[in-house]
mmCIF file of C-alpha atoms in Angstrom:
data_model
loop_
_atom_site.group_PDB
_atom_site.id
_atom_site.type_symbol
_atom_site.label_atom_id
_atom_site.label_comp_id
_atom_site.label_asym_id
_atom_site.label_seq_id
_atom_site.Cartn_x
_atom_site.Cartn_y
_atom_site.Cartn_z
ATOM 1 C CA MET A 430 -113.957 -49.472 -119.271
ATOM 2 C CA ALA A 431 -113.689 -53.112 -120.255
ATOM 3 C CA LYS A 432 -116.874 -54.625 -121.578
ATOM 4 C CA ASN A 433 -115.946 -58.213 -120.752
ATOM 5 C CA ASN A 434 -113.994 -60.184 -118.181
ATOM 6 C CA THR A 435 -110.697 -59.911 -120.065
ATOM 7 C CA PHE A 436 -109.241 -57.915 -117.185
ATOM 8 C CA ALA A 437 -110.896 -59.674 -114.243
ATOM 9 C CA ASN A 438 -108.538 -60.058 -111.294
ATOM 10 C CA VAL A 439 -105.687 -58.295 -113.096
ATOM 11 C CA GLU A 440 -103.753 -55.811 -111.050
ATOM 12 C CA ILE A 441 -102.835 -52.633 -112.883
ATOM 13 C CA ILE A 442 -100.124 -50.806 -111.060
ATOM 14 C CA ALA A 443 -99.030 -47.218 -111.633
ATOM 15 C CA VAL A 444 -96.065 -45.764 -109.767
ATOM 16 C CA ALA A 445 -95.624 -42.016 -109.301
ATOM 17 C CA ASN A 446 -93.447 -40.246 -106.696
ATOM 18 C CA ASN A 447 -92.936 -43.626 -104.971
ATOM 19 C CA GLY A 448 -96.713 -44.017 -104.603
ATOM 20 C CA VAL A 449 -98.109 -47.286 -105.925
ATOM 21 C CA ARG A 450 -101.787 -47.402 -106.903
ATOM 22 C CA ASN A 451 -104.205 -49.110 -109.264
ATOM 23 C CA ALA A 452 -105.480 -47.397 -112.404
ATOM 24 C CA ALA A 453 -108.803 -45.572 -112.591
ATOM 25 C CA PHE A 454 -110.603 -44.031 -115.535
ATOM 26 C CA ALA A 455 -113.044 -41.125 -115.840
ATOM 27 C CA LYS A 456 -116.293 -42.639 -117.082
ATOM 28 C CA GLY A 457 -117.477 -40.845 -120.200
ATOM 29 C CA ILE A 458 -114.350 -38.657 -120.362
ATOM 30 C CA ASN A 459 -111.430 -40.969 -121.169
ATOM 31 C CA ARG A 460 -111.377 -42.044 -124.807
ATOM 32 C CA ASP A 461 -112.593 -45.541 -125.595
ATOM 33 C CA VAL A 462 -109.761 -48.027 -125.657
ATOM 34 C CA ASN A 463 -109.019 -49.678 -128.974
ATOM 35 C CA LEU A 464 -108.344 -53.247 -127.818
ATOM 36 C CA ALA A 465 -106.489 -54.077 -131.057
ATOM 37 C CA ASN A 466 -104.091 -51.207 -130.353
ATOM 38 C CA ALA A 467 -103.634 -52.384 -126.753
ATOM 39 C CA LYS A 468 -102.832 -55.891 -128.031
ATOM 40 C CA LYS A 469 -100.160 -54.463 -130.376
ATOM 41 C CA ILE A 470 -98.583 -52.610 -127.464
ATOM 42 C CA CYS A 471 -98.745 -55.809 -125.387
ATOM 43 C CA ALA A 472 -96.954 -57.719 -128.166
ATOM 44 C CA ASP A 473 -94.209 -55.078 -128.137
ATOM 45 C CA ILE A 474 -93.930 -55.406 -124.345
ATOM 46 C CA LYS A 475 -93.424 -59.170 -124.758
ATOM 47 C CA VAL A 476 -90.500 -58.542 -127.109
ATOM 48 C CA HIS A 477 -88.855 -55.476 -125.577
ATOM 49 C CA GLY A 478 -90.291 -55.220 -122.067
ATOM 50 C CA TYR A 479 -92.008 -52.084 -120.841
ATOM 51 C CA ARG A 480 -90.031 -49.030 -121.893
ATOM 52 C CA GLN A 481 -89.486 -47.252 -118.587
ATOM 53 C CA ALA A 482 -89.299 -43.861 -120.297
ATOM 54 C CA GLU A 483 -92.954 -44.217 -121.390
ATOM 55 C CA PHE A 484 -94.642 -42.452 -118.512
ATOM 56 C CA ILE A 485 -98.378 -42.145 -118.223
ATOM 57 C CA GLN A 486 -100.044 -39.031 -116.797
ATOM 58 C CA VAL A 487 -102.112 -39.480 -113.644
ATOM 59 C CA LEU A 488 -103.980 -37.585 -110.968
ATOM 60 C CA PRO A 489 -104.635 -38.964 -107.477
ATOM 61 C CA ALA A 490 -108.224 -40.235 -107.651
ATOM 62 C CA GLU A 491 -109.249 -38.495 -104.437
ATOM 63 C CA LYS A 492 -108.370 -35.146 -106.047
ATOM 64 C CA ALA A 493 -110.215 -36.061 -109.232
ATOM 65 C CA ILE A 494 -113.497 -36.808 -107.454
ATOM 66 C CA ALA A 495 -113.294 -34.002 -104.888
ATOM 67 C CA ASN A 496 -115.856 -31.874 -106.765
ATOM 68 C CA GLY A 497 -118.231 -34.789 -107.268
ATOM 69 C CA ASP A 498 -118.638 -33.925 -110.947
ATOM 70 C CA ILE A 499 -117.092 -37.094 -112.443
ATOM 71 C CA THR A 500 -117.434 -40.816 -111.934
ATOM 72 C CA LEU A 501 -114.332 -42.974 -111.723
ATOM 73 C CA VAL A 502 -114.227 -46.660 -112.583
ATOM 74 C CA ASP A 503 -111.585 -49.360 -112.525
ATOM 75 C CA ILE A 504 -110.547 -51.351 -115.584
ATOM 76 C CA ASN A 505 -113.614 -53.603 -115.205
ATOM 77 C CA ASP A 506 -116.036 -50.641 -115.010
ATOM 78 C CA ASN A 507 -116.554 -50.988 -111.230
ATOM 79 C CA SER A 508 -117.253 -47.667 -109.507
ATOM 80 C CA ILE A 509 -114.563 -46.109 -107.340
ATOM 81 C CA THR A 510 -115.880 -44.443 -104.216
ATOM 82 C CA ALA A 511 -114.510 -41.692 -102.023
ATOM 83 C CA GLU A 512 -113.705 -44.388 -99.443
ATOM 84 C CA ASN A 513 -111.350 -46.319 -101.726
ATOM 85 C CA ALA A 514 -110.166 -43.506 -104.056
ATOM 86 C CA GLN A 515 -106.794 -43.236 -102.272
ATOM 87 C CA ASN A 516 -105.934 -46.643 -103.794
ATOM 88 C CA TYR A 517 -106.173 -45.294 -107.355
ATOM 89 C CA TYR A 518 -104.611 -42.894 -109.820
ATOM 90 C CA LEU A 519 -106.906 -41.482 -112.482
ATOM 91 C CA VAL A 520 -105.227 -42.117 -115.838
ATOM 92 C CA LEU A 521 -105.320 -38.869 -117.792
ATOM 93 C CA ASP A 522 -103.090 -40.057 -120.623
ATOM 94 C CA GLY A 523 -101.795 -43.561 -121.325
ATOM 95 C CA GLN A 524 -104.860 -45.761 -121.016
ATOM 96 C CA HIS A 525 -103.774 -47.895 -123.999
ATOM 97 C CA ARG A 526 -100.459 -48.625 -122.262
ATOM 98 C CA ILE A 527 -102.358 -49.460 -119.067
ATOM 99 C CA PHE A 528 -104.648 -51.878 -120.919
ATOM 100 C CA ALA A 529 -101.674 -53.429 -122.759
ATOM 101 C CA THR A 530 -99.835 -53.888 -119.486
ATOM 102 C CA SER A 531 -102.897 -55.443 -117.891
ATOM 103 C CA LEU A 532 -103.111 -57.932 -120.779
ATOM 104 C CA TYR A 533 -99.445 -58.758 -120.233
ATOM 105 C CA ASN A 534 -99.786 -58.999 -116.443
ATOM 106 C CA GLY A 535 -102.761 -61.335 -116.859
ATOM 107 C CA GLU A 536 -100.750 -63.901 -118.776
ATOM 108 C CA LYS A 537 -99.596 -67.046 -117.051
ATOM 109 C CA ASP A 538 -96.092 -66.770 -115.602
ATOM 110 C CA ALA A 539 -95.816 -63.066 -116.456
ATOM 111 C CA THR A 540 -93.847 -60.925 -114.042
ATOM 112 C CA ALA A 541 -96.141 -58.025 -113.174
ATOM 113 C CA ILE A 542 -95.109 -54.725 -114.707
ATOM 114 C CA GLN A 543 -95.439 -51.480 -112.801
ATOM 115 C CA VAL A 544 -96.155 -48.556 -115.116
ATOM 116 C CA PRO A 545 -94.157 -45.378 -114.427
ATOM 117 C CA ALA A 546 -96.357 -42.310 -114.050
ATOM 118 C CA ILE A 547 -96.142 -38.562 -113.662
ATOM 119 C CA ILE A 548 -98.612 -36.790 -111.389
ATOM 120 C CA VAL A 549 -100.321 -33.897 -113.148
ATOM 121 C CA GLU A 550 -101.254 -30.672 -111.400
ATOM 122 C CA LEU A 551 -104.366 -29.176 -112.961
ATOM 123 C CA ALA A 552 -104.664 -25.407 -113.205
ATOM 124 C CA SER A 553 -106.836 -23.948 -110.441
ATOM 125 C CA ASP A 554 -109.807 -23.478 -112.769
ATOM 126 C CA GLU A 555 -109.211 -26.535 -114.981
ATOM 127 C CA THR A 556 -111.388 -29.656 -114.941
ATOM 128 C CA VAL A 557 -110.302 -33.223 -115.635
ATOM 129 C CA ALA A 558 -112.394 -33.197 -118.825
ATOM 130 C CA GLU A 559 -110.717 -29.991 -120.049
ATOM 131 C CA TYR A 560 -107.248 -31.391 -119.393
ATOM 132 C CA ILE A 561 -107.947 -34.718 -121.137
ATOM 133 C CA SER A 562 -109.508 -32.917 -124.090
ATOM 134 C CA ALA A 563 -106.564 -30.524 -124.406
ATOM 135 C CA ILE A 564 -103.893 -33.230 -124.407
ATOM 136 C CA ASN A 565 -105.774 -35.347 -126.933
ATOM 137 C CA VAL A 566 -106.445 -32.650 -129.529
ATOM 138 C CA THR A 567 -102.750 -31.815 -129.726
ATOM 139 C CA LYS A 568 -101.733 -35.337 -130.706
ATOM 140 C CA THR A 569 -101.417 -36.256 -134.366
ATOM 141 C CA GLU A 570 -101.555 -39.761 -135.755
ATOM 142 C CA TRP A 571 -98.659 -40.815 -137.935
ATOM 143 C CA LYS A 572 -99.066 -40.407 -141.676
ATOM 144 C CA PRO A 573 -97.658 -43.003 -144.133
ATOM 145 C CA LEU A 574 -94.420 -41.037 -144.630
ATOM 146 C CA ASP A 575 -93.863 -41.031 -140.843
ATOM 147 C CA TYR A 576 -93.942 -44.854 -140.879
ATOM 148 C CA VAL A 577 -91.472 -44.914 -143.782
ATOM 149 C CA ARG A 578 -89.119 -42.588 -141.893
ATOM 150 C CA GLY A 579 -89.514 -44.680 -138.753
ATOM 151 C CA GLY A 580 -88.722 -47.834 -140.721
ATOM 152 C CA ARG A 581 -85.682 -46.188 -142.262
ATOM 153 C CA LEU A 582 -84.372 -45.212 -138.838
ATOM 154 C CA THR A 583 -85.077 -48.669 -137.437
ATOM 155 C CA TYR A 584 -83.468 -50.527 -140.338
ATOM 156 C CA ASN A 585 -80.763 -48.015 -141.276
ATOM 157 C CA LYS A 586 -78.547 -50.556 -143.045
ATOM 158 C CA GLN A 587 -81.162 -51.154 -145.730
ATOM 159 C CA THR A 588 -81.817 -48.891 -148.690
ATOM 160 C CA PHE A 589 -85.247 -47.366 -149.033
ATOM 161 C CA LEU A 590 -86.637 -45.885 -152.237
ATOM 162 C CA CYS A 591 -87.371 -42.610 -150.483
ATOM 163 C CA ASP A 592 -83.861 -42.122 -149.000
ATOM 164 C CA THR A 593 -83.038 -39.260 -151.337
ATOM 165 C CA LYS A 594 -85.941 -37.165 -150.025
ATOM 166 C CA LEU A 595 -85.416 -37.772 -146.304
#
């Protein structure tokens, strides 16, 4: 997924049900990562640490490739084979947090962060692509008023012009 060596030799660790694995991505199915967004998340991690309640959604890679209909890659776009799939979780949701964490983990003197994850069970007739598509179409980006409300809640001791309408 990365188009350069930004993530070379960086370990990306996801932890689900006490299983610890590296992150994998479905080539051509996961959304492209906006590196600027990942850098913003990384900056927040530097200030606040990784928020342990921010779980990512994963699927054991060996389950994901069982049908042979998708190709999995690591963060550097290296193929994941059936022989090494048991070392990976396919990231279904949370790839920006994974990339942000990898940026953080790659910094000198950084203590490696393990990303908490939830293992997803696909419906018996559901594909990885269908699941990823479904969870992404239900998300809505914040509108300007959402940012104002968020700012008001964050800085509640200050008066905002829009307070009377909130």
